[in-house]
Short mmCIF file of C-alpha atoms in Angstrom, two decimals:
data_model
loop_
_atom_site.label_atom_id
_atom_site.label_comp_id
_atom_site.label_asym_id
_atom_site.label_seq_id
_atom_site.Cartn_x
_atom_site.Cartn_y
_atom_site.Cartn_z
CA MET A 1 -16.74 1.70 -8.12
CA GLY A 2 -16.06 0.72 -4.37
CA PHE A 3 -13.10 3.37 -4.37
CA ARG A 4 -12.93 5.29 -0.86
CA THR A 5 -10.49 8.08 0.64
CA GLU A 6 -8.97 8.23 3.50
CA THR A 7 -6.63 10.68 5.28
CA ALA A 8 -3.78 9.91 7.60
CA LYS A 9 -1.90 12.26 10.01
CA PRO A 10 0.88 10.22 11.47
CA THR A 11 3.66 11.63 13.66
CA SER A 12 5.90 8.58 12.94
CA HIS A 13 6.18 6.30 9.80
CA ASP A 14 6.09 3.34 12.49
CA TYR A 15 2.37 2.28 12.13
CA LEU A 16 2.78 -0.88 14.05
CA ASP A 17 5.32 -0.27 17.29
CA GLY A 18 3.70 -3.08 19.08
CA LYS A 19 3.24 -0.32 21.78
CA ASN A 20 0.84 2.24 20.87
CA GLN A 21 -2.53 1.21 19.35
CA PRO A 22 -2.82 1.92 15.40
CA THR A 23 -5.83 4.43 15.74
CA GLY A 24 -7.40 6.66 13.35
CA PHE A 25 -6.24 5.60 9.56
CA PHE A 26 -5.36 1.99 10.32
CA ARG A 27 -8.41 1.55 12.91
CA ASN A 28 -10.73 2.45 9.59
CA LEU A 29 -9.21 -0.01 7.26
CA ILE A 30 -9.30 -2.94 9.75
CA ASP A 31 -13.32 -1.46 9.94
CA SER A 32 -13.39 -1.44 6.59
CA LEU A 33 -12.59 -4.99 6.35
CA TYR A 34 -14.96 -6.02 9.22
CA GLN A 35 -17.78 -4.50 7.05
CA ALA A 36 -16.31 -6.52 4.17
CA ALA A 37 -16.31 -9.54 6.21
CA ILE A 38 -19.62 -9.26 7.23
CA ASP A 39 -21.07 -8.83 3.27
CA ASP A 40 -18.97 -12.06 2.80
CA LYS A 41 -21.80 -14.86 2.55
CA ARG A 42 -19.43 -17.51 2.02
CA THR A 43 -20.01 -20.24 4.73
CA SER A 44 -16.22 -21.00 5.04
CA HIS A 45 -15.63 -17.19 5.90
CA ALA A 46 -18.24 -17.16 8.51
CA LEU A 47 -15.97 -16.56 11.37
CA VAL A 48 -13.42 -13.82 10.14
CA LYS A 49 -16.18 -11.03 11.07
CA HIS A 50 -15.27 -12.15 14.90
CA ASN A 51 -11.73 -11.85 14.40
CA TYR A 52 -11.93 -8.48 12.72
CA GLN A 53 -14.16 -7.31 15.63
CA ARG A 54 -11.96 -9.08 17.91
CA LEU A 55 -9.20 -6.75 16.70
CA LEU A 56 -11.30 -3.45 16.63
CA ASP A 57 -11.92 -4.45 20.28
CA LYS A 58 -8.55 -4.66 21.23
CA ILE A 59 -7.69 -1.53 19.19
CA ASP A 60 -10.16 0.34 21.13
CA SER A 61 -9.57 -1.39 24.62
CA GLY A 62 -6.12 1.20 24.17
CA SER A 63 -3.83 -2.12 25.63
CA ASP A 64 -0.36 -1.25 25.10
CA ASN A 65 0.69 -4.69 24.14
CA TYR A 66 -0.46 -6.30 20.50
CA SER A 67 1.37 -8.31 17.96
CA PRO A 68 2.01 -6.28 14.88
CA MET A 69 2.70 -9.26 12.63
CA GLU A 70 -1.22 -9.97 13.59
CA TYR A 71 -2.69 -6.90 13.00
CA TRP A 72 -0.31 -7.04 9.37
CA ARG A 73 -1.81 -10.42 8.57
CA ALA A 74 -5.34 -9.23 8.88
CA LEU A 75 -4.52 -6.12 6.71
CA HIS A 76 -2.98 -7.96 4.08
CA ASN A 77 -6.09 -10.73 3.71
CA PRO A 78 -6.03 -11.78 0.13
CA ASP A 79 -9.78 -12.34 0.15
CA TYR A 80 -10.57 -9.05 0.78
CA ARG A 81 -7.65 -7.29 -0.65
CA ASP A 82 -10.50 -5.25 -2.89
CA VAL A 83 -11.09 -3.20 -0.10
CA ILE A 84 -7.29 -2.26 0.40
CA MET A 85 -6.45 -1.45 -3.21
CA LYS A 86 -9.39 0.41 -3.15
CA THR A 87 -8.71 3.08 -0.70
CA ILE A 88 -6.77 6.02 -1.93
CA VAL A 89 -4.96 7.90 0.86
CA LYS A 90 -3.47 10.97 1.84
CA HIS A 91 -0.83 10.63 3.98
CA PRO A 92 3.04 11.71 4.64
CA SER A 93 5.12 11.10 1.93
CA ASP A 94 8.29 8.89 2.52
CA TRP A 95 9.62 10.95 -0.84
CA TYR A 96 9.66 14.13 1.49
CA PHE A 97 11.16 13.17 4.37
CA LYS A 98 14.31 12.51 5.16
CA LYS A 99 16.68 11.08 8.18
CA GLY A 100 16.87 13.95 10.23
CA ASP A 101 13.12 14.62 10.44
CA ALA A 102 10.95 13.75 13.36
CA ILE A 103 8.38 11.37 11.68
CA TRP A 104 11.31 8.72 10.94
CA GLN A 105 12.81 9.06 14.07
CA PRO A 106 10.74 6.37 16.10
CA PHE A 107 11.44 4.03 13.28
CA LEU A 108 15.46 4.52 13.54
CA ASN A 109 15.51 4.76 17.09
CA ALA A 110 14.38 1.55 17.48
CA LEU A 111 16.63 0.05 14.63
CA LYS A 112 19.36 1.38 16.95
CA LYS A 113 18.31 -0.74 19.80
CA GLU A 114 17.24 -3.73 17.69
CA ALA A 115 19.11 -4.21 14.88
CA PRO A 116 22.03 -1.36 14.37
CA GLU A 117 23.68 -3.02 11.54
CA TRP A 118 20.60 -1.93 9.51
CA LYS A 119 20.23 1.84 11.22
CA LYS A 120 23.03 3.26 8.67
CA TYR A 121 21.85 1.08 5.81
CA SER A 122 18.59 2.72 6.65
CA GLU A 123 19.47 6.37 7.02
CA ASP A 124 21.34 6.15 3.65
CA PHE A 125 18.41 4.97 2.02
CA LEU A 126 15.91 7.31 3.20
CA ASP A 127 17.89 10.31 1.91
CA LYS A 128 18.58 8.88 -1.29
CA MET A 129 14.82 8.26 -1.67
CA ALA A 130 13.68 11.67 -0.77
CA TRP A 131 13.49 14.18 -3.08
CA MET A 132 10.58 16.37 -2.83
CA GLN A 133 11.95 18.96 -0.20
CA ASP A 134 14.56 19.38 -2.65
CA ALA A 135 11.90 20.46 -5.89
CA LYS A 136 11.23 24.02 -4.42
CA PRO A 137 9.83 25.12 -7.82
CA LEU A 138 7.24 22.38 -7.62
CA LYS A 139 5.98 23.72 -4.45
CA LEU A 140 5.01 19.87 -2.95
CA GLY A 141 4.00 19.83 0.41
CA PRO A 142 4.69 16.68 2.84
CA SER A 143 1.39 14.73 2.08
CA LEU A 144 0.27 13.48 -1.12
CA TRP A 145 -2.77 10.99 -2.28
CA HIS A 146 -1.75 7.78 -3.40
CA MET A 147 -3.60 4.83 -4.88
CA HIS A 148 -3.02 1.60 -6.42
CA PRO A 149 -2.13 2.60 -10.04
CA VAL A 150 -2.87 -0.73 -11.44
CA MET A 151 -6.39 -1.51 -9.91
CA PHE A 152 -7.51 2.17 -10.67
CA LEU A 153 -6.47 1.95 -14.66
CA GLY A 154 -8.25 -1.42 -14.65
CA MET A 155 -11.53 0.23 -13.25
CA LEU A 156 -11.68 2.75 -16.11
CA ARG A 157 -10.83 0.09 -19.09
CA ARG A 158 -13.36 -2.67 -18.29
CA SER A 159 -13.77 -4.47 -21.44
CA GLY A 160 -11.74 -6.14 -24.75
CA ARG A 161 -8.49 -7.44 -24.58
CA PHE A 162 -7.59 -4.65 -21.89
CA SER A 163 -9.53 -6.36 -19.71
CA TYR A 164 -8.56 -6.49 -15.82
CA LYS A 165 -8.64 -9.89 -14.19
CA TYR A 166 -10.19 -8.72 -10.72
CA SER A 167 -10.02 -11.96 -9.14
CA ASN A 168 -6.12 -12.12 -9.00
CA TYR A 169 -5.05 -8.95 -10.05
CA GLU A 170 -3.12 -9.68 -12.88
CA ILE A 171 -2.68 -8.24 -16.05
CA THR A 172 -0.53 -9.77 -18.94
CA THR A 173 3.11 -8.11 -19.79
CA GLU A 174 1.35 -7.44 -23.56
CA ASP A 175 -1.09 -5.23 -22.15
CA ALA A 176 1.20 -3.46 -19.55
CA LEU A 177 3.52 -2.68 -22.35
CA ASP A 178 0.32 -1.52 -24.52
CA ILE A 179 -1.21 0.90 -21.89
CA GLN A 180 2.37 2.34 -21.32
CA ILE A 181 2.47 3.37 -24.79
CA LYS A 182 -0.79 4.50 -24.72
CA LEU A 183 0.40 6.80 -22.03
CA GLY A 184 3.15 7.85 -23.78
CA ASN A 185 5.01 11.09 -22.44
CA ASN A 186 2.04 11.44 -20.09
CA GLY A 187 2.62 8.45 -18.16
CA GLY A 188 6.34 8.53 -17.90
CA PRO A 189 8.89 6.71 -20.21
CA THR A 190 7.28 4.74 -22.78
CA MET A 191 8.56 1.29 -23.59
CA GLN A 192 8.33 0.28 -27.35
CA LYS A 193 7.17 -3.07 -28.18
CA ALA A 194 9.98 -3.50 -30.58
CA GLU A 195 12.24 -2.92 -27.33
CA ALA A 196 11.13 -6.36 -25.60
CA SER A 197 11.83 -9.76 -26.75
CA PRO A 198 9.30 -12.14 -27.85
CA LYS A 199 10.03 -13.83 -24.24
CA LEU A 200 9.07 -10.84 -22.75
CA LEU A 201 5.57 -10.21 -24.90
CA ARG A 202 4.27 -13.74 -24.08
CA LYS A 203 1.14 -14.03 -22.51
CA LYS A 204 2.32 -14.33 -18.78
CA PRO A 205 0.80 -12.52 -15.99
CA VAL A 206 2.59 -10.01 -14.34
CA HIS A 207 2.28 -9.35 -10.43
CA ILE A 208 2.31 -6.11 -9.89
CA LEU A 209 3.73 -4.57 -6.31
CA THR A 210 3.05 -1.23 -5.17
CA HIS A 211 4.45 0.80 -2.26
#
């Protein structure tokens, strides 16, 4: 079905700091995009593989200077987003670590120098977002498996009214409500159709963004 797994063990949540090459997990993602570009037979995309090869060579060279945005744009290439959305990754969760934990320090220290007005806001946000350490009865470790929920669900149900629009990753609002109703308590709070307005229930695509 095209899904693949990766494990990331970063020392910092700041993957693209512009100084240290993002080896390991990030390099694997770029390499998977490179492989997808090689398999792409469209003449309009014939040069894309060369750009990914250039980035792989730059990562392997150990260069201590690069553009984080260049790497970010290469990762979020809409032509190959299947590759990213079908990657299931085990990595340290930002729901686990609080502002004082070492994994956040590179990010917060950079803010202290580059955007001090955001440092306090970010620290407050991180502490409000982190909850896993306090849920001791659940015995949750810092690393969890993360997947794109809509992509995974769409691959499980490929026919009929619930069919997934693979070309642009859109489902309708009505489809999303029906899926949530079917999940019931197993999928979290249930939204009933009767609670939604007619405007909400129109066949309008819903763009799903996940963290």
